[in-house]
Amino acid sequence: MGLAKRIIPCLDVKNGETVKGVNFVDLRSAGDPVELGKAYSDAGADELVFLDITASFEGRKTFTEMVTRVAEAINIPFTVGGGINELADVERLLYAGADKVSVNSAALRRPELIEEIAKRFGSQVCVCAIDGRNDSDGWHCYLKGGRERTERGLFEWAHEAQERGAGEILFTSMNHDGVKTGYANEALAQLADELSIPVIASGGAGKKEHFCDAFIEGKADAALAASVFHFGEINIQELKQYLHNEGINVRL
């Protein structure tokens, strides 16, 4: 059967509240991150991801306090990302109670950061998040919450992140984010085939079948989603039961 596939709710946090948008814009409130985190933990989520989407200095302080409150409220692993530029940021968040950190823009700008985190805290702590968009000339990586294109190709950057010590790749397809028509399964499958570390699918979940497709067609190790969970469109327990009935190994 292999390792159980993971279901991961993602909470984008802005000024202390959870928000969700479409294609990275038009944000609306989705509630208190600590309450939501606890509800997901109780509902059978395997892990959680919290992203500080406006990691200015003040936001950071608020966010770190929230991480401590989340750690006290849940009993599953959680990953924290947003504004992580140096080892001191990683240390602060792990000390606050996070299990893993997610690096994105900072790692693209300075790939050595991945090595530094892996060396100091272990590969299992370092999740390399990649916001990719399938442009007319292929898949490219984007910085700053999807606002700035880089010349790095998705697949070569994922390879480099793995070589430098990342423990997982969290791949968000910007083309699919929030539009609920399914994950980028072709790109996911290519990542899964080319890499030896787990790949987390993100961007595109709209119904239970999409998770199933991400695991079977996309060969993903985990599937992450936000709005379908936040707004009660998909129940985690029902989703897991459905996946189990489809022959997918999940932790019930």
Tab-separated table of C-alpha atoms in Angstrom:
chain	number	residue	atom	x	y	z
A	1	MET	CA	0.000	0.000	0.000
A	2	GLY	CA	2.890	2.382	0.674
A	3	LEU	CA	2.652	5.380	2.954
A	4	ALA	CA	-0.815	6.776	3.648
A	5	LYS	CA	-1.772	9.739	1.480
A	6	ARG	CA	-2.193	12.946	3.486
A	7	ILE	CA	-5.000	15.502	3.481
A	8	ILE	CA	-3.740	18.967	4.431
A	9	PRO	CA	-5.939	22.033	4.978
A	10	CYS	CA	-4.061	25.272	4.262
A	11	LEU	CA	-4.746	28.489	6.126
A	12	ASP	CA	-3.568	31.751	4.589
A	13	VAL	CA	-3.297	34.190	7.477
A	14	LYS	CA	-3.454	37.961	7.111
A	15	ASN	CA	-3.493	40.243	10.154
A	16	GLY	CA	-4.478	37.369	12.417
A	17	GLU	CA	-7.375	35.998	10.372
A	18	THR	CA	-7.708	33.282	7.745
A	19	VAL	CA	-8.369	34.535	4.208
A	20	LYS	CA	-8.915	32.876	0.834
A	21	GLY	CA	-8.838	34.187	-2.711
A	22	VAL	CA	-8.993	33.028	-6.338
A	23	ASN	CA	-5.826	32.936	-8.469
A	24	PHE	CA	-4.037	34.618	-5.549
A	25	VAL	CA	-6.349	37.690	-5.457
A	26	ASP	CA	-9.796	38.814	-4.159
A	27	LEU	CA	-9.249	37.718	-0.573
A	28	ARG	CA	-12.195	37.136	1.764
A	29	SER	CA	-12.229	36.226	5.442
A	30	ALA	CA	-12.617	32.591	6.481
A	31	GLY	CA	-12.355	32.826	10.266
A	32	ASP	CA	-9.992	32.492	13.221
A	33	PRO	CA	-6.899	30.411	12.332
A	34	VAL	CA	-6.548	28.807	15.774
A	35	GLU	CA	-10.209	27.742	15.892
A	36	LEU	CA	-10.067	26.473	12.318
A	37	GLY	CA	-6.812	24.630	12.996
A	38	LYS	CA	-8.300	22.885	16.024
A	39	ALA	CA	-11.463	21.996	14.098
A	40	TYR	CA	-9.367	20.439	11.302
A	41	SER	CA	-7.169	18.579	13.768
A	42	ASP	CA	-10.292	17.173	15.464
A	43	ALA	CA	-11.850	16.344	12.074
A	44	GLY	CA	-9.009	14.040	11.047
A	45	ALA	CA	-6.733	16.243	8.917
A	46	ASP	CA	-3.251	14.697	8.719
A	47	GLU	CA	-1.324	17.958	8.812
A	48	LEU	CA	-1.929	21.695	8.543
A	49	VAL	CA	-0.149	24.475	6.686
A	50	PHE	CA	-0.293	28.073	7.900
A	51	LEU	CA	1.003	30.796	5.596
A	52	ASP	CA	1.604	34.352	6.733
A	53	ILE	CA	0.722	36.102	3.494
A	54	THR	CA	1.666	39.604	4.658
A	55	ALA	CA	4.797	38.907	6.639
A	56	SER	CA	5.754	42.456	7.510
A	57	PHE	CA	7.503	42.913	10.839
A	58	GLU	CA	4.299	43.631	12.772
A	59	GLY	CA	2.497	40.798	11.024
A	60	ARG	CA	5.337	38.509	12.021
A	61	LYS	CA	4.892	39.199	15.709
A	62	THR	CA	1.142	38.543	15.500
A	63	PHE	CA	1.821	35.439	13.442
A	64	THR	CA	4.402	33.997	15.868
A	65	GLU	CA	1.958	34.398	18.751
A	66	MET	CA	-0.681	32.629	16.644
A	67	VAL	CA	1.734	29.730	15.963
A	68	THR	CA	2.139	29.237	19.721
A	69	ARG	CA	-1.642	29.216	20.193
A	70	VAL	CA	-2.079	26.739	17.323
A	71	ALA	CA	0.580	24.404	18.768
A	72	GLU	CA	-1.328	24.321	22.052
A	73	ALA	CA	-4.660	23.614	20.337
A	74	ILE	CA	-3.806	20.817	17.878
A	75	ASN	CA	-2.178	17.384	17.958
A	76	ILE	CA	-1.062	16.948	14.340
A	77	PRO	CA	2.077	18.253	12.582
A	78	PHE	CA	1.914	21.723	11.109
A	79	THR	CA	4.023	23.673	8.667
A	80	VAL	CA	4.461	27.414	8.776
A	81	GLY	CA	5.539	29.693	5.932
A	82	GLY	CA	5.719	33.339	4.916
A	83	GLY	CA	8.562	35.793	5.400
A	84	ILE	CA	11.190	33.166	6.247
A	85	ASN	CA	14.491	34.605	5.057
A	86	GLU	CA	17.108	33.308	7.492
A	87	LEU	CA	17.775	30.671	10.129
A	88	ALA	CA	16.639	33.024	12.910
A	89	ASP	CA	13.133	33.030	11.358
A	90	VAL	CA	13.093	29.235	11.273
A	91	GLU	CA	14.294	29.033	14.865
A	92	ARG	CA	11.627	31.494	16.033
A	93	LEU	CA	8.805	29.502	14.428
A	94	LEU	CA	10.048	26.079	15.528
A	95	TYR	CA	10.476	27.448	19.039
A	96	ALA	CA	6.891	28.754	18.866
A	97	GLY	CA	5.714	25.203	18.131
A	98	ALA	CA	5.789	24.633	14.356
A	99	ASP	CA	6.987	21.219	13.115
A	100	LYS	CA	8.181	22.318	9.671
A	101	VAL	CA	8.779	25.535	7.776
A	102	SER	CA	7.923	26.326	4.201
A	103	VAL	CA	10.283	28.506	2.160
A	104	ASN	CA	9.417	29.967	-1.216
A	105	SER	CA	10.622	33.368	-2.478
A	106	ALA	CA	13.649	33.504	-0.166
A	107	ALA	CA	14.868	30.108	-1.363
A	108	LEU	CA	14.531	31.106	-5.009
A	109	ARG	CA	16.528	34.254	-4.336
A	110	ARG	CA	19.125	32.444	-2.220
A	111	PRO	CA	19.007	28.670	-2.713
A	112	GLU	CA	21.658	28.115	0.011
A	113	LEU	CA	18.894	28.804	2.550
A	114	ILE	CA	17.536	25.288	1.933
A	115	GLU	CA	20.932	23.774	2.709
A	116	GLU	CA	21.293	25.878	5.844
A	117	ILE	CA	17.890	24.793	7.176
A	118	ALA	CA	18.462	21.123	6.336
A	119	LYS	CA	21.911	21.143	7.915
A	120	ARG	CA	20.804	22.888	11.088
A	121	PHE	CA	17.381	21.350	11.682
A	122	GLY	CA	17.186	18.337	9.330
A	123	SER	CA	15.608	17.902	5.879
A	124	GLN	CA	12.274	16.894	7.425
A	125	VAL	CA	11.848	20.486	8.669
A	126	CYS	CA	12.322	22.100	5.246
A	127	VAL	CA	9.383	22.230	2.825
A	128	CYS	CA	10.174	23.993	-0.439
A	129	ALA	CA	6.998	25.686	-1.679
A	130	ILE	CA	6.852	26.462	-5.384
A	131	ASP	CA	4.240	28.726	-6.955
A	132	GLY	CA	4.306	27.690	-10.601
A	133	ARG	CA	2.405	28.912	-13.612
A	134	ASN	CA	2.125	27.212	-16.971
A	135	ASP	CA	2.918	30.093	-19.322
A	136	SER	CA	3.094	29.975	-23.111
A	137	ASP	CA	6.749	28.950	-22.798
A	138	GLY	CA	6.236	26.270	-20.125
A	139	TRP	CA	6.103	26.059	-16.334
A	140	HIS	CA	7.844	28.894	-14.492
A	141	CYS	CA	8.375	29.689	-10.817
A	142	TYR	CA	6.905	32.880	-9.387
A	143	LEU	CA	7.983	35.042	-6.443
A	144	LYS	CA	6.167	37.300	-3.977
A	145	GLY	CA	2.927	35.364	-3.696
A	146	GLY	CA	2.718	34.841	-7.445
A	147	ARG	CA	3.298	38.456	-8.437
A	148	GLU	CA	6.726	38.203	-10.065
A	149	ARG	CA	7.883	35.709	-12.677
A	150	THR	CA	11.374	34.249	-12.537
A	151	GLU	CA	13.278	32.512	-15.288
A	152	ARG	CA	13.519	29.350	-13.197
A	153	GLY	CA	11.654	26.394	-14.655
A	154	LEU	CA	9.439	24.431	-12.270
A	155	PHE	CA	11.119	21.062	-12.760
A	156	GLU	CA	14.745	22.171	-12.656
A	157	TRP	CA	14.092	24.227	-9.513
A	158	ALA	CA	12.306	21.316	-7.803
A	159	HIS	CA	15.346	19.136	-8.603
A	160	GLU	CA	17.742	21.690	-7.181
A	161	ALA	CA	15.638	22.120	-4.029
A	162	GLN	CA	15.764	18.352	-3.492
A	163	GLU	CA	19.536	18.262	-4.077
A	164	ARG	CA	20.036	21.064	-1.566
A	165	GLY	CA	18.169	19.159	1.128
A	166	ALA	CA	14.461	20.025	0.985
A	167	GLY	CA	12.379	17.272	2.575
A	168	GLU	CA	9.217	17.930	0.549
A	169	ILE	CA	7.980	19.983	-2.399
A	170	LEU	CA	4.705	21.865	-2.011
A	171	PHE	CA	3.662	22.673	-5.572
A	172	THR	CA	0.871	25.187	-6.124
A	173	SER	CA	-0.363	25.627	-9.677
A	174	MET	CA	-1.332	29.288	-10.057
A	175	ASN	CA	-3.421	28.365	-13.119
A	176	HIS	CA	-5.571	26.121	-10.929
A	177	ASP	CA	-5.579	28.033	-7.615
A	178	GLY	CA	-9.084	28.633	-6.268
A	179	VAL	CA	-10.850	27.780	-9.538
A	180	LYS	CA	-11.904	24.303	-8.298
A	181	THR	CA	-11.518	22.389	-11.547
A	182	GLY	CA	-8.916	19.904	-10.279
A	183	TYR	CA	-5.186	19.857	-9.622
A	184	ALA	CA	-2.377	20.174	-12.201
A	185	ASN	CA	-2.073	16.388	-12.421
A	186	GLU	CA	0.230	16.197	-15.422
A	187	ALA	CA	2.849	18.454	-13.834
A	188	LEU	CA	2.384	16.689	-10.484
A	189	ALA	CA	3.005	13.279	-12.047
A	190	GLN	CA	6.148	14.562	-13.730
A	191	LEU	CA	7.419	15.933	-10.398
A	192	ALA	CA	6.576	12.649	-8.650
A	193	ASP	CA	8.405	10.642	-11.323
A	194	GLU	CA	11.497	12.839	-11.293
A	195	LEU	CA	11.900	13.380	-7.539
A	196	SER	CA	12.565	11.027	-4.641
A	197	ILE	CA	11.027	13.293	-1.961
A	198	PRO	CA	7.267	13.673	-1.316
A	199	VAL	CA	5.233	16.055	-3.471
A	200	ILE	CA	2.251	17.941	-2.036
A	201	ALA	CA	-0.423	18.971	-4.555
A	202	SER	CA	-1.933	22.433	-4.117
A	203	GLY	CA	-4.342	24.549	-6.157
A	204	GLY	CA	-7.548	23.365	-7.770
A	205	ALA	CA	-9.562	21.215	-5.356
A	206	GLY	CA	-13.311	21.605	-5.904
A	207	LYS	CA	-14.755	18.157	-5.197
A	208	LYS	CA	-13.756	14.817	-3.706
A	209	GLU	CA	-12.882	13.333	-7.092
A	210	HIS	CA	-10.163	15.952	-7.542
A	211	PHE	CA	-8.284	14.568	-4.533
A	212	CYS	CA	-8.594	11.063	-5.914
A	213	ASP	CA	-7.213	12.227	-9.287
A	214	ALA	CA	-4.294	14.020	-7.594
A	215	PHE	CA	-3.287	10.782	-5.868
A	216	ILE	CA	-3.840	8.445	-8.825
A	217	GLU	CA	-3.102	10.529	-11.938
A	218	GLY	CA	-0.895	13.116	-10.224
A	219	LYS	CA	0.912	10.531	-8.049
A	220	ALA	CA	0.965	13.113	-5.233
A	221	ASP	CA	1.892	12.100	-1.687
A	222	ALA	CA	-0.427	14.664	-0.129
A	223	ALA	CA	-3.169	17.025	-1.268
A	224	LEU	CA	-3.615	20.479	0.150
A	225	ALA	CA	-6.757	22.607	-0.096
A	226	ALA	CA	-8.228	25.701	1.495
A	227	SER	CA	-11.626	27.122	0.541
A	228	VAL	CA	-13.426	23.771	0.092
A	229	PHE	CA	-12.613	23.047	3.733
A	230	HIS	CA	-12.964	26.574	5.136
A	231	PHE	CA	-16.427	27.107	3.669
A	232	GLY	CA	-17.710	23.627	4.484
A	233	GLU	CA	-17.957	22.365	0.901
A	234	ILE	CA	-16.017	19.181	1.673
A	235	ASN	CA	-16.000	17.353	5.011
A	236	ILE	CA	-12.581	15.831	5.787
A	237	GLN	CA	-13.948	12.628	7.334
A	238	GLU	CA	-16.291	12.062	4.372
A	239	LEU	CA	-13.445	12.820	1.951
A	240	LYS	CA	-11.207	10.246	3.613
A	241	GLN	CA	-13.953	7.630	3.623
A	242	TYR	CA	-14.536	8.293	-0.090
A	243	LEU	CA	-10.802	7.958	-0.858
A	244	HIS	CA	-10.616	4.765	1.207
A	245	ASN	CA	-13.553	3.328	-0.785
A	246	GLU	CA	-11.664	4.231	-3.987
A	247	GLY	CA	-8.751	2.089	-2.795
A	248	ILE	CA	-6.493	4.925	-1.690
A	249	ASN	CA	-4.525	4.373	1.509
A	250	VAL	CA	-5.532	7.137	3.958
A	251	ARG	CA	-5.474	7.350	7.736
A	252	LEU	CA	-9.115	7.044	8.840
